[in-house]
Amino acid sequence: MNYSNIKYCDIANGTGVRTTLFVSGCRRHCKECFNPEAWPLAAGEPFTEEVQQKIIDSLAPDYVAGLTLLGGEPFEPENQRGLVDFVERVRAAYPDKQIWSYSGFTIEELLGREPVHPPYTISPVTEVTDRLLMCLDVLVDGAFEIEQKDITLRFRGSRNQRLLDVPKTLAAGEPVLWEDEPIFSSHEL
């Protein structure tokens, strides 16, 4: 697996300060995608053990809230296989830090409950999909759709995308929306 970028101290892709890993490879090619450089699976650099350890070390400070997986597409079959052991290591090392992932696939597609939507022709479900999902706290699912673009949305670019509480979704067997924490408490207003 390759990665196209890593952002340390990212505040745009999840709550708090995060380390964000942009994996390479996406077959979807959304119109007006913000990161088309990451579409080729071979883009960027190899996701080596040294790179993985640097990310794990970056999560150690108390002010870092967690890890976010972006792309490209983290749930391309090749990327799932390249990420699952790493994400399980992160979860074991930092059980109290949140792990977020963005995916153009819906949770229903990732669970094999719905057929994939074009342009995909193969299912994203692999032998490691469940393991990867079980490590996540929040999944931002659904492809970016330029026709539904909305810059007022927090943590997503188009209205069709959902922020899902993954543990609650897996327990309920149906999508459960993540409840965003207020930016300000009532006594700060």
XYZ file of C-alpha atoms in Angstrom:
189
model
C 0.000 0.000 0.000
C 1.099 3.569 -0.669
C 0.168 6.832 0.968
C 0.014 10.250 -0.645
C 0.296 12.501 2.417
C 0.378 12.653 6.202
C -0.763 15.724 8.105
C 0.337 16.107 11.690
C -1.662 18.499 13.874
C -4.628 18.467 11.467
C -7.804 20.143 12.774
C -10.045 19.763 9.704
C -10.745 16.026 9.515
C -12.304 15.126 12.840
C -12.568 16.560 16.310
C -9.550 18.060 18.006
C -5.973 17.869 16.818
C -5.323 14.725 14.787
C -2.822 12.921 12.648
C -4.344 12.343 9.221
C -3.160 9.664 6.810
C -4.086 10.065 3.147
C -3.818 6.651 1.496
C -3.264 6.298 -2.244
C -5.784 4.679 -4.556
C -9.389 5.460 -5.394
C -11.353 4.077 -8.307
C -14.345 6.392 -7.747
C -12.919 9.621 -9.256
C -15.578 11.970 -7.873
C -16.220 15.080 -9.926
C -14.271 17.983 -8.347
C -12.518 15.677 -5.875
C -10.247 17.649 -3.529
C -7.427 15.082 -3.847
C -7.208 13.587 -7.379
C -3.446 13.188 -6.974
C -4.220 10.247 -4.668
C -6.342 8.327 -7.199
C -3.566 6.023 -8.512
C -2.788 3.108 -6.180
C 0.916 3.685 -6.897
C 0.838 7.409 -6.041
C 2.997 8.681 -3.222
C 5.313 6.586 -1.087
C 5.246 3.061 0.351
C 3.522 2.730 3.733
C 6.541 1.234 5.482
C 6.980 0.112 9.071
C 9.027 3.286 9.701
C 6.183 5.491 8.425
C 3.680 3.573 10.539
C 5.806 3.992 13.663
C 6.201 7.729 13.034
C 2.399 8.052 12.903
C 1.965 5.982 16.058
C 4.561 8.137 17.846
C 2.774 11.319 16.669
C -0.363 10.216 18.517
C 1.357 10.079 21.925
C 0.891 13.686 23.131
C -2.210 14.294 25.228
C -3.331 17.127 22.944
C -3.657 14.744 19.963
C -7.230 13.425 19.840
C -6.649 10.631 17.360
C -6.079 9.355 13.849
C -8.057 10.002 10.661
C -7.871 7.890 7.492
C -8.554 9.644 4.196
C -7.551 9.140 0.652
C -7.771 8.129 -1.950
C -10.067 5.531 -0.508
C -9.165 3.675 2.711
C -11.702 0.966 1.858
C -10.283 0.013 -1.525
C -9.632 -3.726 -1.016
C -5.858 -3.254 -1.354
C -5.875 -0.447 1.205
C -7.951 -2.345 3.743
C -5.366 -5.099 3.720
C -2.567 -2.541 4.047
C -4.260 -0.661 6.895
C -5.908 -3.232 9.154
C -2.871 -4.400 11.155
C -1.656 -0.807 11.530
C -5.061 0.471 12.712
C -5.338 -2.410 15.180
C -1.912 -1.412 16.534
C -3.107 2.184 16.929
C -6.280 1.031 18.716
C -4.237 -1.168 21.089
C -1.683 1.563 21.819
C -4.232 4.356 22.265
C -7.604 2.893 23.262
C -8.922 6.312 24.381
C -8.083 8.156 21.148
C -10.640 8.298 18.375
C -10.059 6.754 14.971
C -12.016 8.295 12.104
C -12.200 7.218 8.492
C -13.690 8.738 5.386
C -15.050 6.487 2.647
C -16.905 6.971 -0.593
C -18.623 3.672 0.186
C -21.692 3.679 2.400
C -21.770 1.593 5.553
C -24.387 -0.590 3.864
C -21.938 -1.317 1.025
C -19.082 -1.989 3.467
C -21.243 -4.449 5.386
C -22.340 -6.170 2.170
C -25.992 -5.239 2.714
C -26.316 -3.229 -0.510
C -24.686 -3.629 -3.904
C -22.018 -1.075 -4.719
C -23.007 2.007 -6.645
C -21.297 2.922 -9.945
C -18.542 3.440 -10.895
C -17.639 0.438 -8.743
C -18.368 -3.015 -10.058
C -16.833 -5.103 -7.277
C -17.741 -5.223 -3.618
C -15.423 -3.507 -1.128
C -16.076 -6.321 1.363
C -12.892 -8.282 2.052
C -11.711 -10.739 4.667
C -10.528 -7.753 6.780
C -13.393 -5.256 6.361
C -15.066 -6.161 9.661
C -11.756 -5.936 11.543
C -11.085 -2.478 10.135
C -14.616 -1.244 10.878
C -14.401 -2.511 14.466
C -11.393 -0.228 15.068
C -13.259 2.910 13.997
C -15.142 5.373 16.158
C -16.541 7.510 13.341
C -17.057 6.788 9.650
C -17.875 9.597 7.251
C -19.564 7.582 4.525
C -20.767 8.298 1.014
C -19.104 9.699 -2.064
C -18.590 13.431 -2.468
C -21.306 14.711 -4.805
C -20.698 18.137 -6.309
C -24.443 18.626 -6.805
C -24.897 18.329 -3.021
C -21.822 20.329 -2.025
C -22.404 22.328 1.148
C -19.515 24.216 2.718
C -21.503 24.793 5.920
C -21.346 21.106 6.889
C -18.895 20.080 9.580
C -16.410 17.347 8.618
C -17.945 16.572 5.220
C -18.344 18.182 1.837
C -21.764 17.155 0.534
C -25.202 16.657 2.090
C -25.419 12.968 1.146
C -22.470 12.110 3.383
C -23.156 10.865 6.910
C -21.118 10.926 10.095
C -21.719 7.536 11.670
C -21.006 6.300 15.176
C -19.418 3.004 14.145
C -19.652 1.068 17.454
C -23.345 1.995 17.804
C -23.980 1.242 14.119
C -22.411 -2.208 14.378
C -24.327 -2.961 17.607
C -27.673 -1.767 16.202
C -27.241 -3.381 12.795
C -28.288 -0.118 11.153
C -26.718 3.320 10.659
C -26.534 5.426 13.815
C -25.511 9.035 13.301
C -22.589 10.361 15.319
C -23.639 13.069 17.740
C -21.355 16.034 17.328
C -20.194 17.775 20.445
C -21.139 21.448 20.587
C -18.350 23.768 19.520
C -19.168 26.023 22.495
C -20.853 25.103 25.745
C -23.816 27.194 26.832
C -21.774 28.953 29.522
C -19.210 30.087 26.934
C -21.796 31.891 24.791
